[in-house]
XYZ file of C-alpha atoms in Angstrom:
333
model
C 118.459 122.742 62.530
C 116.033 120.943 64.815
C 116.382 120.267 68.523
C 114.558 116.929 68.202
C 116.409 113.869 69.463
C 116.200 111.799 66.271
C 116.650 112.787 62.653
C 114.460 110.017 61.227
C 111.939 107.483 62.543
C 111.949 104.563 60.086
C 109.282 101.879 59.655
C 109.817 98.847 57.437
C 109.918 95.108 56.885
C 112.793 93.838 59.021
C 114.543 91.223 56.893
C 117.853 89.429 57.175
C 119.511 89.665 53.757
C 121.275 86.512 52.534
C 123.669 87.644 49.811
C 125.020 85.533 46.954
C 126.603 86.021 43.531
C 125.100 83.794 40.835
C 125.205 83.260 37.070
C 122.527 84.412 34.639
C 121.680 80.741 34.145
C 120.901 80.356 37.873
C 118.211 83.038 37.526
C 116.722 81.794 34.260
C 116.686 78.109 35.216
C 114.561 78.909 38.256
C 112.266 81.225 36.287
C 112.864 84.104 38.681
C 111.767 87.641 37.871
C 115.171 89.053 37.042
C 115.942 92.420 38.579
C 112.847 92.433 40.786
C 111.637 91.229 44.163
C 109.489 88.085 44.345
C 107.519 87.135 47.441
C 107.629 83.422 48.190
C 106.857 80.964 50.958
C 109.488 79.344 53.155
C 109.582 76.115 51.131
C 110.203 77.889 47.805
C 112.888 80.081 49.339
C 114.528 76.978 50.820
C 114.805 75.495 47.314
C 116.669 78.605 46.193
C 119.007 78.284 49.170
C 119.657 74.619 48.391
C 121.133 75.708 45.078
C 123.554 77.946 46.997
C 124.841 75.303 49.425
C 128.400 75.472 48.112
C 128.581 79.268 48.359
C 129.937 81.312 51.248
C 126.822 83.347 51.964
C 126.942 86.752 53.649
C 124.303 87.966 56.115
C 123.201 91.552 56.780
C 120.327 93.132 58.648
C 118.204 94.441 55.842
C 114.906 95.560 54.493
C 114.602 98.703 52.424
C 113.927 101.179 55.237
C 116.536 99.526 57.477
C 119.215 100.096 54.826
C 118.113 103.717 54.597
C 118.407 104.131 58.355
C 121.934 102.699 58.333
C 122.923 105.167 55.597
C 121.675 107.991 57.837
C 123.851 106.726 60.702
C 126.863 106.346 58.398
C 126.387 109.982 57.396
C 126.543 111.062 61.033
C 122.798 111.216 61.698
C 120.522 109.655 64.284
C 117.565 107.339 63.869
C 115.240 104.794 65.389
C 113.783 101.878 63.476
C 110.571 99.877 63.905
C 110.372 96.414 62.342
C 109.283 92.963 63.508
C 111.676 90.039 64.018
C 111.318 86.735 65.864
C 113.160 85.483 68.910
C 115.344 83.211 66.773
C 118.933 83.214 65.530
C 118.163 85.575 62.654
C 116.219 87.916 64.945
C 119.033 88.127 67.484
C 121.496 88.772 64.660
C 119.254 91.493 63.245
C 119.053 93.453 66.485
C 122.818 93.250 67.098
C 123.624 94.257 63.532
C 121.318 97.297 63.539
C 122.590 98.522 66.886
C 126.205 98.032 65.767
C 125.401 100.193 62.732
C 124.259 103.005 65.043
C 120.455 102.728 64.786
C 118.188 102.179 67.781
C 116.055 99.060 67.328
C 113.697 98.503 70.220
C 110.759 96.465 68.912
C 110.443 93.447 71.193
C 111.487 90.117 69.681
C 108.370 88.025 69.023
C 107.889 84.594 70.604
C 105.629 83.224 67.849
C 107.142 79.816 67.015
C 105.467 79.180 63.647
C 106.914 82.261 61.938
C 110.619 83.017 61.888
C 112.391 86.275 61.132
C 111.876 87.377 57.540
C 114.672 86.651 55.087
C 115.534 87.936 51.633
C 117.867 85.956 49.361
C 119.612 88.588 47.231
C 121.033 87.128 44.017
C 123.501 89.341 42.144
C 124.455 88.499 38.549
C 127.693 89.524 36.774
C 126.090 92.709 35.389
C 125.487 93.895 39.006
C 121.722 93.394 38.682
C 120.024 91.987 41.767
C 117.078 89.605 41.992
C 115.425 89.179 45.387
C 113.547 86.149 46.750
C 111.728 87.220 49.886
C 109.984 85.301 52.640
C 108.396 87.939 54.871
C 108.059 85.692 57.919
C 107.038 87.502 61.070
C 107.662 90.948 59.556
C 103.999 90.852 58.466
C 103.062 90.903 62.162
C 104.245 94.482 62.659
C 101.245 96.197 64.258
C 100.191 99.747 65.182
C 101.106 98.897 68.782
C 104.744 98.492 67.678
C 104.939 102.180 66.734
C 106.497 104.130 69.603
C 104.599 107.420 69.352
C 106.760 109.090 72.007
C 109.929 108.509 69.989
C 108.167 109.276 66.719
C 107.265 112.688 68.148
C 110.964 113.239 68.937
C 111.917 112.798 65.271
C 112.167 115.336 62.459
C 110.956 113.008 59.697
C 109.142 109.676 59.600
C 110.133 107.388 56.728
C 107.904 104.534 55.533
C 108.633 101.907 52.883
C 106.000 100.827 50.378
C 106.707 97.145 50.969
C 104.707 97.412 54.202
C 101.510 97.972 52.243
C 101.411 94.301 51.214
C 99.980 93.005 54.537
C 97.082 94.236 56.666
C 98.754 94.827 60.036
C 101.907 96.541 58.704
C 99.647 98.727 56.543
C 97.785 99.747 59.689
C 101.138 100.508 61.347
C 101.963 102.793 58.400
C 98.644 104.577 58.700
C 99.206 105.151 62.407
C 102.675 106.530 61.678
C 101.256 108.984 59.136
C 98.492 110.085 61.521
C 100.739 110.501 64.555
C 103.342 112.324 62.479
C 100.742 114.912 61.534
C 99.662 115.322 65.169
C 103.223 115.901 66.363
C 104.555 118.074 63.546
C 106.785 115.361 62.068
C 107.323 115.529 58.313
C 106.396 112.335 56.450
C 108.475 110.606 53.778
C 107.387 107.609 51.678
C 109.141 105.412 49.128
C 107.326 103.349 46.486
C 109.876 100.535 47.047
C 109.010 98.452 43.948
C 106.993 98.701 40.741
C 104.956 95.594 41.554
C 103.452 97.428 44.529
C 102.197 100.162 42.215
C 100.289 97.535 40.230
C 98.672 96.244 43.423
C 98.053 99.456 45.331
C 97.907 102.273 42.798
C 94.779 103.869 44.270
C 96.139 103.651 47.818
C 99.421 105.243 46.785
C 97.539 108.025 44.989
C 95.744 108.781 48.238
C 98.991 108.713 50.222
C 100.681 111.181 47.916
C 97.781 113.580 47.853
C 96.852 113.496 51.531
C 99.702 112.238 53.685
C 103.172 112.689 52.142
C 105.506 115.635 52.499
C 108.391 113.855 50.746
C 108.327 111.032 48.166
C 111.154 108.854 46.832
C 110.921 106.715 43.690
C 113.038 105.622 40.744
C 112.411 106.369 37.076
C 110.714 103.038 36.357
C 108.387 103.450 39.328
C 107.512 106.989 38.261
C 106.620 105.822 34.750
C 104.539 102.957 36.153
C 102.722 105.177 38.633
C 101.827 107.922 36.173
C 101.348 105.644 33.159
C 103.582 107.685 30.846
C 106.784 106.824 28.996
C 108.165 110.357 29.309
C 110.137 110.662 32.539
C 109.934 114.448 32.333
C 106.141 114.303 32.222
C 106.088 111.945 35.200
C 108.360 114.234 37.194
C 106.061 117.183 36.503
C 103.051 115.126 37.631
C 104.818 114.164 40.851
C 105.494 117.838 41.527
C 101.764 118.532 41.338
C 101.025 115.950 44.039
C 103.702 116.407 46.710
C 105.676 119.344 48.129
C 109.014 117.582 47.684
C 109.933 114.621 45.486
C 113.100 112.769 44.478
C 113.278 110.580 41.361
C 116.462 108.555 40.885
C 117.617 107.704 37.363
C 120.513 105.232 37.802
C 123.875 106.620 36.616
C 122.122 109.787 35.421
C 121.742 110.940 39.008
C 118.365 112.177 40.180
C 115.698 114.823 39.818
C 114.506 117.020 42.663
C 110.999 118.480 42.544
C 110.371 121.202 45.113
C 107.081 123.113 45.024
C 106.785 122.221 41.332
C 110.300 123.410 40.381
C 112.494 120.679 38.851
C 116.281 120.395 39.183
C 118.621 117.697 37.922
C 121.434 116.573 40.252
C 124.201 114.599 38.460
C 125.401 111.257 39.783
C 128.906 110.012 40.598
C 130.771 107.720 38.221
C 131.780 104.325 39.650
C 132.283 100.798 38.341
C 129.075 98.923 39.264
C 129.486 95.743 41.292
C 126.108 95.257 42.970
C 123.065 97.538 42.667
C 121.205 96.190 45.705
C 120.550 98.911 48.268
C 121.483 101.850 46.036
C 118.042 103.461 46.221
C 117.927 102.914 49.971
C 121.309 104.593 50.402
C 120.156 107.500 48.246
C 117.144 108.029 50.485
C 119.330 107.816 53.604
C 121.828 110.368 52.354
C 119.081 112.696 51.216
C 117.186 112.457 54.504
C 120.421 113.170 56.376
C 120.920 116.332 54.339
C 117.324 117.481 54.794
C 117.481 116.998 58.571
C 120.756 118.905 58.843
C 119.681 122.130 57.203
C 120.773 121.552 53.608
C 118.733 122.325 50.513
C 116.964 119.443 48.739
C 119.431 119.646 45.826
C 122.456 119.517 48.150
C 120.878 116.685 50.125
C 120.271 114.773 46.885
C 123.923 115.249 45.900
C 124.939 113.469 49.115
C 122.304 110.824 48.390
C 123.813 110.272 44.945
C 127.259 109.891 46.472
C 126.101 107.258 48.967
C 124.221 105.380 46.256
C 127.353 105.307 44.091
C 129.426 103.939 46.972
C 126.902 101.146 47.513
C 126.815 100.281 43.796
C 130.593 99.842 43.945
C 130.287 97.547 47.004
C 129.084 93.977 47.483
C 125.882 93.982 49.530
C 123.116 96.464 50.367
C 125.239 99.015 52.209
C 128.726 100.461 52.397
C 130.809 98.705 55.079
C 131.938 101.773 56.967
C 131.147 105.370 57.962
C 131.241 107.972 55.216
C 130.637 111.095 57.253
C 134.120 112.499 56.604
C 133.028 113.188 53.018
C 129.624 114.626 53.861
C 130.370 118.278 54.433
C 132.405 118.821 51.250
C 129.826 117.126 49.036
C 126.801 118.698 50.709
C 128.339 122.139 50.321
C 129.223 121.392 46.696
């Protein structure tokens, strides 16, 4: 167990999630990339929202890493989160929502009038698949100066989402986080976030894994895309050659843990799927909680699987309440 103040220092795109249930026809008629995240400008996202005018939309402070940080807090852990929001209604909501969830959020609200807080319209179809329409807004203005090195140094693990790699300044903020983590003895964790990022930044991600990452999270599709092989087992072995510790999620099949080249399968938990959005984020949060509280990677992944299952059975990107009362029994197996 560590005597550091924070379990995890998270860095990510701060987005307000706008959640809606839609038909398959809603997705196809708008030619959206079903089951994936599509970046779009404000006008295109507004057209999507116009088609949802009659729905009762739900808001949540989101972004991949933010959801992970909330899962850590729900487990009983501590964290601080760095992400950029504007001084607008969405930005004020975001800060309140994160702090209510138990995560410190201290990046100053930006005054820039031309860019609002980033938003992600999350469309869930009857099969529980989610399609995301994202306008990054001012989240792309996260800079290295927004990284609080003092609080980073007080954390056991830094956690960075791959989505940040899509813009120059957030990428620089990631690089600073990796560098300062090394200086201060903070372990580094990275998640691929989405397969489309692997297409765009494959060489960069190769460098990150080989030179900067202690822990890597990805799902089975991302692993196959990254290593260019159809065999998941082969991809898992390749990941084990690049990083000390890796976690590959495989939907209802649970996950695989790769520690110093040794591979272990950790079964999942059976639930009726309602909404898959946020499941991978919750898995990472549960796993990071376990790792920062003295549990083995396999035990930590078991708790990650449990949190992911609870989110899959829930509407929205996170479970509505604390889950820490279940943590000890599941972590100890």
